[in-house]
Coordinates of C-alpha atoms and ligand atoms in Angstrom, one line a residue:
M133 CA 0.5 -27.1 -13.0
T134 CA 3.9 -23.8 -13.9
N135 CA 3.7 -20.6 -13.4
K136 CA 1.7 -17.7 -15.6
S137 CA 4.3 -15.7 -17.6
L138 CA 5.2 -11.9 -17.8
A139 CA 7.0 -11.6 -20.2
K140 CA 4.6 -10.1 -22.0
R141 CA 3.4 -6.5 -23.4
P142 CA 1.0 -5.3 -20.2
E143 CA -2.0 -5.3 -23.0
D144 CA -1.6 -9.3 -22.8
T145 CA -1.5 -9.3 -19.2
C146 CA -4.4 -9.8 -17.1
V147 CA -3.8 -8.7 -12.9
L148 CA -6.6 -9.2 -10.3
V149 CA -6.4 -6.4 -7.3
T150 CA -8.0 -7.4 -4.0
G151 CA -8.8 -3.8 -2.0
G152 CA -8.2 -2.6 -5.6
A153 CA -11.5 -0.2 -4.5
G154 CA -9.8 1.5 -1.1
F155 CA -6.6 4.2 -1.5
I156 CA -3.9 2.7 -2.6
G157 CA -5.1 -0.1 -4.5
S158 CA -8.2 2.6 -6.4
H159 CA -5.0 4.1 -7.2
T160 CA -2.7 1.3 -8.8
C161 CA -5.4 0.6 -11.0
V162 CA -5.2 4.0 -12.5
E163 CA -1.2 4.1 -12.9
L164 CA -1.3 -0.2 -14.4
L165 CA -4.5 1.0 -16.3
A166 CA -2.0 4.5 -17.7
E167 CA 0.2 0.7 -18.6
G168 CA -1.9 0.1 -20.6
Y169 CA -2.5 -3.4 -18.3
R170 CA -6.3 -5.0 -18.0
V171 CA -7.2 -4.9 -14.3
I172 CA -10.2 -6.7 -12.4
V173 CA -10.5 -4.7 -8.5
L174 CA -12.4 -8.3 -6.1
D175 CA -13.0 -5.7 -2.9
D176 CA -15.4 -6.6 -0.4
L177 CA -17.0 -2.8 0.3
S178 CA -15.9 -2.9 4.2
N179 CA -13.8 -0.3 4.1
S180 CA -14.7 1.4 0.3
S181 CA -17.0 2.5 -1.8
K182 CA -17.7 1.4 -6.1
E183 CA -18.0 4.5 -6.4
A184 CA -14.1 4.9 -6.5
V185 CA -13.6 2.2 -9.5
R186 CA -16.4 4.4 -11.2
R187 CA -14.0 7.5 -10.8
V188 CA -10.6 5.6 -11.6
R189 CA -12.5 4.6 -14.5
R190 CA -12.7 7.7 -15.4
I191 CA -10.0 9.0 -14.9
A192 CA -8.8 6.3 -16.7
G193 CA -10.9 6.5 -19.7
A194 CA -11.7 3.2 -19.1
G195 CA -14.4 0.6 -19.0
G196 CA -16.3 -2.8 -17.5
E197 CA -13.9 -4.5 -20.6
R198 CA -10.4 -3.3 -19.2
C199 CA -11.9 -2.5 -15.3
A200 CA -13.7 -5.1 -14.4
F201 CA -15.0 -5.1 -10.8
V202 CA -16.5 -7.9 -8.7
E203 CA -18.1 -7.6 -5.1
G204 CA -16.3 -9.9 -2.4
S205 CA -14.6 -11.4 0.0
I206 CA -11.2 -13.3 -1.2
L207 CA -12.6 -15.3 1.7
D208 CA -15.3 -16.7 -0.4
R209 CA -13.6 -19.5 -2.0
D210 CA -15.7 -20.1 -4.8
L211 CA -16.8 -16.6 -5.3
L212 CA -12.5 -17.0 -6.8
G213 CA -13.0 -20.1 -8.4
R214 CA -14.8 -18.6 -11.1
V215 CA -13.2 -14.9 -10.8
F216 CA -10.2 -17.5 -12.1
A217 CA -12.2 -19.7 -14.4
E218 CA -13.6 -16.9 -16.4
N219 CA -10.3 -14.6 -17.0
D220 CA -6.9 -15.5 -17.9
V221 CA -5.3 -13.4 -14.7
D222 CA -1.7 -13.4 -15.3
A223 CA -0.8 -11.8 -11.8
I224 CA -2.2 -10.6 -8.7
I225 CA -0.8 -7.5 -6.6
H226 CA -2.6 -7.8 -3.0
F227 CA -4.4 -5.2 -1.1
A228 CA -7.0 -6.0 0.6
G229 CA -7.1 -6.3 3.9
F230 CA -7.9 -4.7 7.7
K231 CA -4.9 -1.8 8.3
A232 CA -6.6 -0.1 11.9
V233 CA -3.6 -0.1 14.1
G234 CA -5.7 0.3 17.2
E235 CA -9.2 -1.6 16.2
S236 CA -6.9 -4.6 15.8
V237 CA -6.4 -4.6 18.9
E238 CA -10.1 -5.2 20.1
K239 CA -11.1 -7.3 17.3
P240 CA -7.5 -9.6 17.2
L241 CA -9.3 -12.5 15.5
E242 CA -11.7 -10.1 12.8
Y243 CA -7.9 -9.1 11.1
Y244 CA -5.8 -12.3 11.9
W245 CA -9.4 -14.1 10.1
N246 CA -9.6 -11.8 7.6
N247 CA -5.6 -10.5 6.5
V248 CA -4.6 -14.0 7.3
A249 CA -6.6 -16.3 6.4
G250 CA -8.3 -14.2 3.7
T251 CA -3.9 -14.6 1.8
L252 CA -4.3 -18.2 2.8
V253 CA -8.0 -18.7 0.3
L254 CA -6.6 -16.6 -2.1
C255 CA -2.9 -18.8 -2.8
D256 CA -5.0 -21.3 -2.8
V257 CA -7.4 -20.8 -5.3
A258 CA -4.6 -18.8 -7.4
R259 CA -2.4 -21.5 -6.8
A260 CA -4.4 -24.4 -8.5
H261 CA -4.7 -21.8 -11.5
G262 CA -1.7 -22.0 -12.0
V263 CA -1.9 -17.8 -10.6
K264 CA 2.1 -18.1 -8.5
N265 CA 2.8 -14.3 -9.4
V266 CA 1.9 -11.8 -6.7
V267 CA 3.0 -8.8 -5.4
F268 CA 1.7 -8.3 -1.3
S269 CA 1.3 -4.6 0.7
S270 CA 3.3 -5.3 3.2
S271 CA 5.0 -2.3 6.1
A272 CA 7.2 -0.8 7.7
T273 CA 5.9 -2.1 10.5
V274 CA 7.3 -5.3 10.4
Y275 CA 10.4 -4.0 11.2
G276 CA 8.8 -2.6 14.4
E277 CA 11.3 0.1 17.3
P278 CA 14.2 0.1 14.1
E279 CA 17.6 -1.0 14.5
F280 CA 18.9 1.9 12.9
V281 CA 17.5 4.4 9.9
P282 CA 17.4 4.9 7.4
I283 CA 16.7 1.8 7.2
T284 CA 17.6 -1.0 5.1
E285 CA 16.3 -4.3 3.6
D286 CA 18.4 -6.1 5.3
C287 CA 16.9 -4.6 8.6
P288 CA 16.1 -7.3 11.2
K289 CA 12.4 -7.5 11.9
H290 CA 11.3 -6.9 15.2
A291 CA 7.3 -7.8 16.9
P292 CA 4.9 -5.2 15.8
T293 CA 2.9 -5.3 19.0
N294 CA -0.1 -4.7 17.6
P295 CA -1.4 -8.1 16.0
Y296 CA -2.4 -5.8 11.9
G297 CA 1.7 -5.8 12.2
Q298 CA 1.4 -9.1 12.9
T299 CA -0.5 -10.0 9.9
K300 CA 1.7 -8.6 7.7
S301 CA 5.0 -10.1 8.9
M302 CA 3.3 -13.9 9.0
L303 CA 2.2 -13.2 5.4
E304 CA 5.4 -12.5 4.4
Q305 CA 6.1 -15.5 6.2
V306 CA 4.5 -17.6 4.2
L307 CA 4.7 -15.7 1.1
S308 CA 8.3 -16.4 1.7
D309 CA 7.7 -20.5 2.1
L310 CA 5.7 -20.3 -0.7
Y311 CA 8.7 -20.0 -2.8
A312 CA 11.0 -21.7 -0.5
G313 CA 8.4 -24.8 -1.0
D314 CA 7.8 -24.2 -4.7
G315 CA 10.8 -22.4 -6.7
E316 CA 7.6 -21.6 -9.2
W317 CA 6.4 -19.3 -6.6
N318 CA 7.3 -15.7 -7.8
V319 CA 6.9 -13.1 -4.3
V320 CA 7.4 -9.1 -4.7
L321 CA 6.8 -7.6 -0.9
L322 CA 6.5 -4.3 -0.8
R323 CA 7.5 -2.5 2.8
Y324 CA 5.2 0.6 2.0
F325 CA 6.9 3.9 4.8
N326 CA 3.7 6.2 5.2
P327 CA 1.5 6.8 1.8
I328 CA -0.4 10.0 2.6
G329 CA -1.8 12.6 -0.8
A330 CA -4.5 11.7 -3.4
H331 CA -4.7 12.2 -7.0
P332 CA -4.2 15.0 -8.6
S333 CA -7.9 15.5 -10.8
G334 CA -9.2 15.2 -6.8
L335 CA -11.2 12.7 -7.5
I336 CA -9.7 10.2 -6.2
G337 CA -7.9 9.4 -2.3
E338 CA -8.4 8.5 1.0
D339 CA -11.8 8.0 2.4
P340 CA -11.4 7.1 6.0
K341 CA -14.4 5.7 8.2
G342 CA -15.4 7.9 11.7
I343 CA -12.3 10.3 13.2
P344 CA -9.4 9.3 11.3
N345 CA -6.1 8.1 13.9
N346 CA -3.5 8.5 11.2
L347 CA -2.3 11.4 11.3
V348 CA -2.7 13.3 8.1
P349 CA -6.0 12.5 7.2
Y350 CA -7.1 13.9 10.4
V351 CA -5.5 17.3 9.3
A352 CA -6.9 17.2 6.8
Q353 CA -10.4 17.3 8.4
V354 CA -9.4 20.0 10.5
A355 CA -8.5 21.9 7.3
V356 CA -11.8 21.3 6.1
G357 CA -13.3 22.9 9.1
K358 CA -14.7 19.0 10.4
L359 CA -12.7 19.2 13.2
A360 CA -11.6 21.4 15.8
A361 CA -7.7 21.4 16.1
V362 CA -4.9 18.7 15.1
G363 CA -3.3 16.9 18.2
V364 CA 0.2 16.1 18.2
F365 CA 1.2 13.0 19.7
G366 CA 4.6 14.2 22.3
D367 CA 6.8 17.0 21.4
D368 CA 9.4 15.2 23.6
Y369 CA 11.1 12.8 20.4
P370 CA 14.9 12.7 20.4
T371 CA 14.4 15.3 16.9
P372 CA 15.1 19.0 15.7
D373 CA 11.2 20.0 17.3
G374 CA 10.2 17.0 19.1
T375 CA 7.7 15.8 17.5
G376 CA 7.2 12.2 15.3
V377 CA 9.5 11.8 12.2
R378 CA 7.9 9.5 9.1
D379 CA 8.9 8.9 5.9
Y380 CA 5.3 10.5 4.1
I381 CA 5.8 9.0 0.2
H382 CA 2.6 10.5 -2.5
V383 CA 0.3 7.6 -3.1
V384 CA 1.0 8.4 -6.7
D385 CA 4.2 7.3 -6.3
L386 CA 3.7 4.2 -4.1
A387 CA 0.8 2.8 -7.2
R388 CA 3.3 3.5 -9.7
G389 CA 6.5 1.4 -7.3
H390 CA 3.4 -2.0 -8.3
V391 CA 4.1 -0.7 -11.5
A392 CA 8.4 -1.6 -11.8
A393 CA 7.5 -4.3 -9.4
L394 CA 5.3 -6.0 -12.5
R395 CA 7.6 -5.3 -15.0
W396 CA 10.6 -6.1 -12.3
M397 CA 8.7 -9.9 -12.0
G398 CA 8.6 -10.5 -15.9
G399 CA 12.5 -9.4 -15.9
K400 CA 12.5 -7.0 -18.1
V401 CA 13.7 -3.5 -15.8
G402 CA 17.0 -3.6 -13.6
T403 CA 20.0 -1.9 -13.8
G404 CA 21.9 -3.7 -11.4
E405 CA 21.9 -7.7 -10.2
P406 CA 19.7 -8.9 -7.7
R407 CA 21.4 -8.0 -4.1
G408 CA 19.7 -10.3 -2.2
L409 CA 19.0 -8.1 0.3
G410 CA 16.5 -9.6 2.3
S411 CA 15.6 -11.3 -1.0
V412 CA 15.3 -15.2 -0.9
A413 CA 16.6 -15.1 -5.3
G414 CA 15.0 -13.6 -8.4
E415 CA 17.6 -15.0 -10.8
P416 CA 14.8 -14.5 -14.6
A417 CA 13.4 -17.9 -15.5
P418 CA 14.9 -19.2 -19.4
D419 CA 11.4 -16.6 -20.3
G420 CA 12.7 -13.5 -18.5
T421 CA 10.2 -13.9 -15.7
R422 CA 11.6 -12.9 -12.2
R423 CA 11.1 -16.4 -9.6
G424 CA 11.2 -15.5 -5.9
V425 CA 11.0 -13.1 -3.2
G426 CA 11.9 -9.0 -4.4
I427 CA 11.7 -7.2 -1.5
F428 CA 11.1 -3.6 -1.6
N429 CA 11.4 -0.7 0.8
L430 CA 8.7 2.3 -0.4
G431 CA 9.6 5.6 0.5
T432 CA 11.1 8.9 -0.2
G433 CA 14.4 8.7 2.1
R434 CA 13.7 11.4 3.7
G435 CA 11.5 12.5 6.8
S436 CA 9.7 14.9 7.8
S437 CA 8.3 15.9 11.6
V438 CA 4.6 16.2 12.4
L439 CA 4.9 20.1 12.6
E440 CA 6.5 19.6 9.0
V441 CA 3.6 17.5 7.6
I442 CA 0.9 20.4 9.6
A443 CA 2.9 23.8 7.9
A444 CA 3.2 22.2 4.7
F445 CA -0.6 21.2 4.4
S446 CA -1.3 25.1 6.0
R447 CA 0.5 26.3 3.1
A448 CA -1.9 24.1 0.7
C449 CA -5.1 25.3 1.6
G450 CA -3.9 28.6 2.8
R451 CA -4.5 29.5 6.5
E452 CA -2.6 28.3 9.5
L453 CA -3.8 25.2 10.8
P454 CA -4.4 25.3 14.6
Y455 CA -2.8 22.0 17.0
V456 CA -2.8 21.2 20.3
I457 CA 0.3 18.5 21.9
K458 CA -0.8 16.3 23.4
P459 CA 0.8 13.0 25.2
R460 CA 3.4 10.3 23.4
R461 CA 0.3 7.9 21.7
A462 CA 1.1 4.4 22.7
G463 CA 3.4 1.9 20.4
D464 CA 4.5 4.9 18.5
I465 CA 8.4 5.5 17.7
A466 CA 11.0 8.4 17.6
V467 CA 12.2 8.2 13.8
N468 CA 10.8 6.5 10.8
Y469 CA 12.2 6.4 7.7
A470 CA 13.6 4.1 4.7
A471 CA 16.7 3.2 2.5
C472 CA 14.7 3.6 -1.0
D473 CA 18.0 2.5 -2.8
K474 CA 17.6 -1.1 -3.6
A475 CA 13.5 0.1 -5.4
R476 CA 15.7 2.4 -7.2
D477 CA 18.7 0.4 -8.7
E478 CA 16.3 -2.9 -9.2
L479 CA 13.2 -1.3 -10.0
G480 CA 14.4 1.1 -12.2
W481 CA 11.4 2.6 -9.8
V482 CA 12.3 6.5 -7.1
A483 CA 9.6 8.7 -5.5
E484 CA 8.7 12.1 -7.4
Y485 CA 7.3 14.3 -5.2
D486 CA 7.5 15.8 -2.2
L487 CA 5.4 16.4 1.1
D488 CA 4.6 20.0 -0.5
R489 CA 2.8 18.2 -3.6
M490 CA 1.0 14.7 -1.5
C491 CA -0.9 18.0 0.5
E492 CA -1.6 20.2 -2.3
D493 CA -2.8 17.1 -4.1
S494 CA -5.0 15.9 -0.2
W495 CA -6.1 19.1 0.5
R496 CA -7.7 19.1 -3.1
W497 CA -9.1 16.4 -2.7
Q498 CA -10.9 16.8 0.3
S499 CA -11.9 20.0 -1.4
M500 CA -13.6 18.5 -3.3
N501 CA -14.8 15.8 -0.7
P502 CA -15.8 17.1 2.0
D503 CA -17.2 13.3 2.7
G504 CA -15.5 11.7 0.9
Y505 CA -16.9 9.7 -1.7
A506 CA -20.3 9.9 0.0
S507 CA -20.4 13.8 -1.2
Ligands
LIG1572 P1 -7.6 0.2 2.4 O1 -8.8 -0.3 3.5 O2 -9.8 2.3 1.8 O3 -8.4 -0.9 1.6 C1 -8.5 -2.0 2.0 C2 -9.4 -2.3 0.9 O4 -9.6 -4.0 0.5 C3 -10.6 -1.6 1.4 O5 -11.5 -1.4 -0.3 C4 -11.5 -3.1 1.5 O6 -13.1 -2.7 1.5 C5 -11.7 -4.5 1.1 N1 -11.1 -5.0 2.0 C6 -11.0 -5.4 3.1 N2 -11.0 -6.8 3.8 C7 -11.1 -7.9 2.8 C8 -12.0 -9.2 1.9 N3 -11.4 -10.0 2.8 N4 -11.8 -9.3 0.9 C9 -12.1 -8.1 -0.6 N5 -11.1 -6.9 0.2 C10 -11.5 -6.9 0.8 O7 -6.5 0.7 2.6 P2 -5.1 0.9 1.9 O8 -5.0 2.1 2.4 O9 -5.3 1.1 0.5 O10 -3.9 0.6 2.3 C11 -4.2 -1.1 1.3 C12 -3.0 -2.3 1.7 O11 -2.1 -1.8 1.9 C13 -3.4 -2.6 2.9 O12 -3.4 -4.3 3.5 C14 -2.7 -2.6 4.5 O13 -2.4 -2.4 5.4 C15 -1.6 -2.1 3.3 N6 -1.0 -0.8 3.7 C16 -0.9 0.2 4.3 C17 -0.9 1.4 4.5 C18 -0.9 2.3 5.1 O14 -0.7 3.8 5.4 N7 -2.1 3.1 4.3 C19 0.8 0.9 5.1 C20 1.4 -0.4 4.8 C21 0.3 -1.2 4.3
LIG1573 C1 0.3 4.0 11.3 C2 0.6 2.3 12.0 C3 1.4 1.7 11.1 C4 0.6 1.5 10.0 C5 0.1 2.8 9.5 C6 -0.7 3.1 8.1 C7 0.8 3.3 14.7 C8 1.2 2.8 15.7 N1 1.5 2.6 13.2 O1 1.6 4.6 11.3 O2 1.5 0.5 11.6 O3 1.7 0.6 9.0 O4 -1.0 4.1 10.2 O5 -1.4 2.5 8.5 O6 -0.3 3.4 14.5 N2 0.1 11.7 14.7 C9 -0.4 12.5 15.8 N3 -1.0 13.0 15.7 C10 -2.8 12.8 15.4 C11 -2.0 11.1 14.6 C12 -0.3 11.0 14.5 O7 0.6 13.5 16.3 O8 -3.8 12.5 15.0 C13 1.8 11.7 14.3 C14 2.1 10.2 15.3 O9 2.8 9.7 17.0 C15 3.8 9.6 14.1 C16 2.7 10.3 13.3 O10 1.6 11.3 13.4 O11 5.0 10.5 14.8 C17 2.1 9.6 11.7 O12 1.3 9.1 12.5 P1 0.7 7.5 11.3 O13 -0.2 8.7 10.6 O14 -1.1 7.0 13.0 O15 1.8 6.9 11.1 P2 2.7 5.6 12.1 O16 2.1 6.4 13.3 O17 3.3 5.8 11.0

């Protein structure tokens, strides 16, 4: 079956957003709706809340007609069949999956099953309905210990040290192989660096269950008084202040990167020729639609240390946040930041917001919703 063409107006394009109630998914829905796309959120709410979808609708001024919600799993073949049969889906932005690194070590079967088997079921059902346009949430974790920084897309991949990272690497391979076997597939792999921040309205943001594993959600809970002090995992790295350096990116910038990827797949943007850095292909088909596998880093190109993040958050919330130096966390690397030239040249996308703005928006979300969506 031929693939659906994306060479049309956003108003005529329906995007299935798996995991659309989650942190990055909800922000992406807001940006898609702002551009005129119709959205169907499919989420099993295993790590999110229906309230997030309500708030997305509120921000976007959209009802269930333009922003539909289906509660269920990408593993549910029958449900997926109904979603595709009842809606004229053109493309999929695939966020659904489990994402906690430590938990993936404890529960590898659950992670491989949900992330890998779930994606296989999703692609199989989508293909049966002639939908082969997929944007996939990958991660900088596929570079492992990077061979160089800033990391370009042709930096060699290294085996991730945990099952979560393995699922990302494996799924990049699966999606690339789909295109290799059938040139109708149109795939974009977006390798996110460290998404933080929240929508400037303070209505949607990251809502981790239990004690956060990631730095900024942890800092935010110290700021709001739920946790006592930030533990800084190591101050003896070969970096200017000894703490780990990462490329933090505002989630709204990241969300806009997905809209840019969809436009690119429709063949309407991009100044340069596809450079093939890590991409299998990318030549536009006769209808203008890009076919192939486009691989893009989404980051800011700027690294910030743990202490810089704590300082920026302290400015945002108006008080010095306490921290204590702890031993290094197993599996952490010293420095990790992206080269984002490829996304700029081909997708016409660059991140706009700086670390201060990320922390301000994170703080607004956290202080307006101290208990997340349960507040
Ligand atoms: P999130 O947990 O907030 O969102 C994922 C969503 O998927 C949740 O709403 C969850 O309920 C849903 N989900 C999980 N399994 C599902 C299933 N079987 N069927 C339907 N829905 C399911 O996470 P996020 O931070 O928004 O991340 C989104 C994607 O981006 C994930 O694939 C994640 O691995 C990837 N990613 C995230 C980061 C990050 O730092 N947040 C970095 C790199 C990549
Ligand atoms: C982690 C995952 C990565 C995943 C990403 C998003 C690991 C090893 N890597 O990236 O695979 O894609 O989250 O989910 O888990 N830090 C502290 N104190 C804290 C928490 C973190 O000092 O309480 C430090 C870390 O050592 C690191 C930096 O802050 O230097 C960022 O950590 P984190 O937010 O967990 O992201 P990553 O480790 O980059």
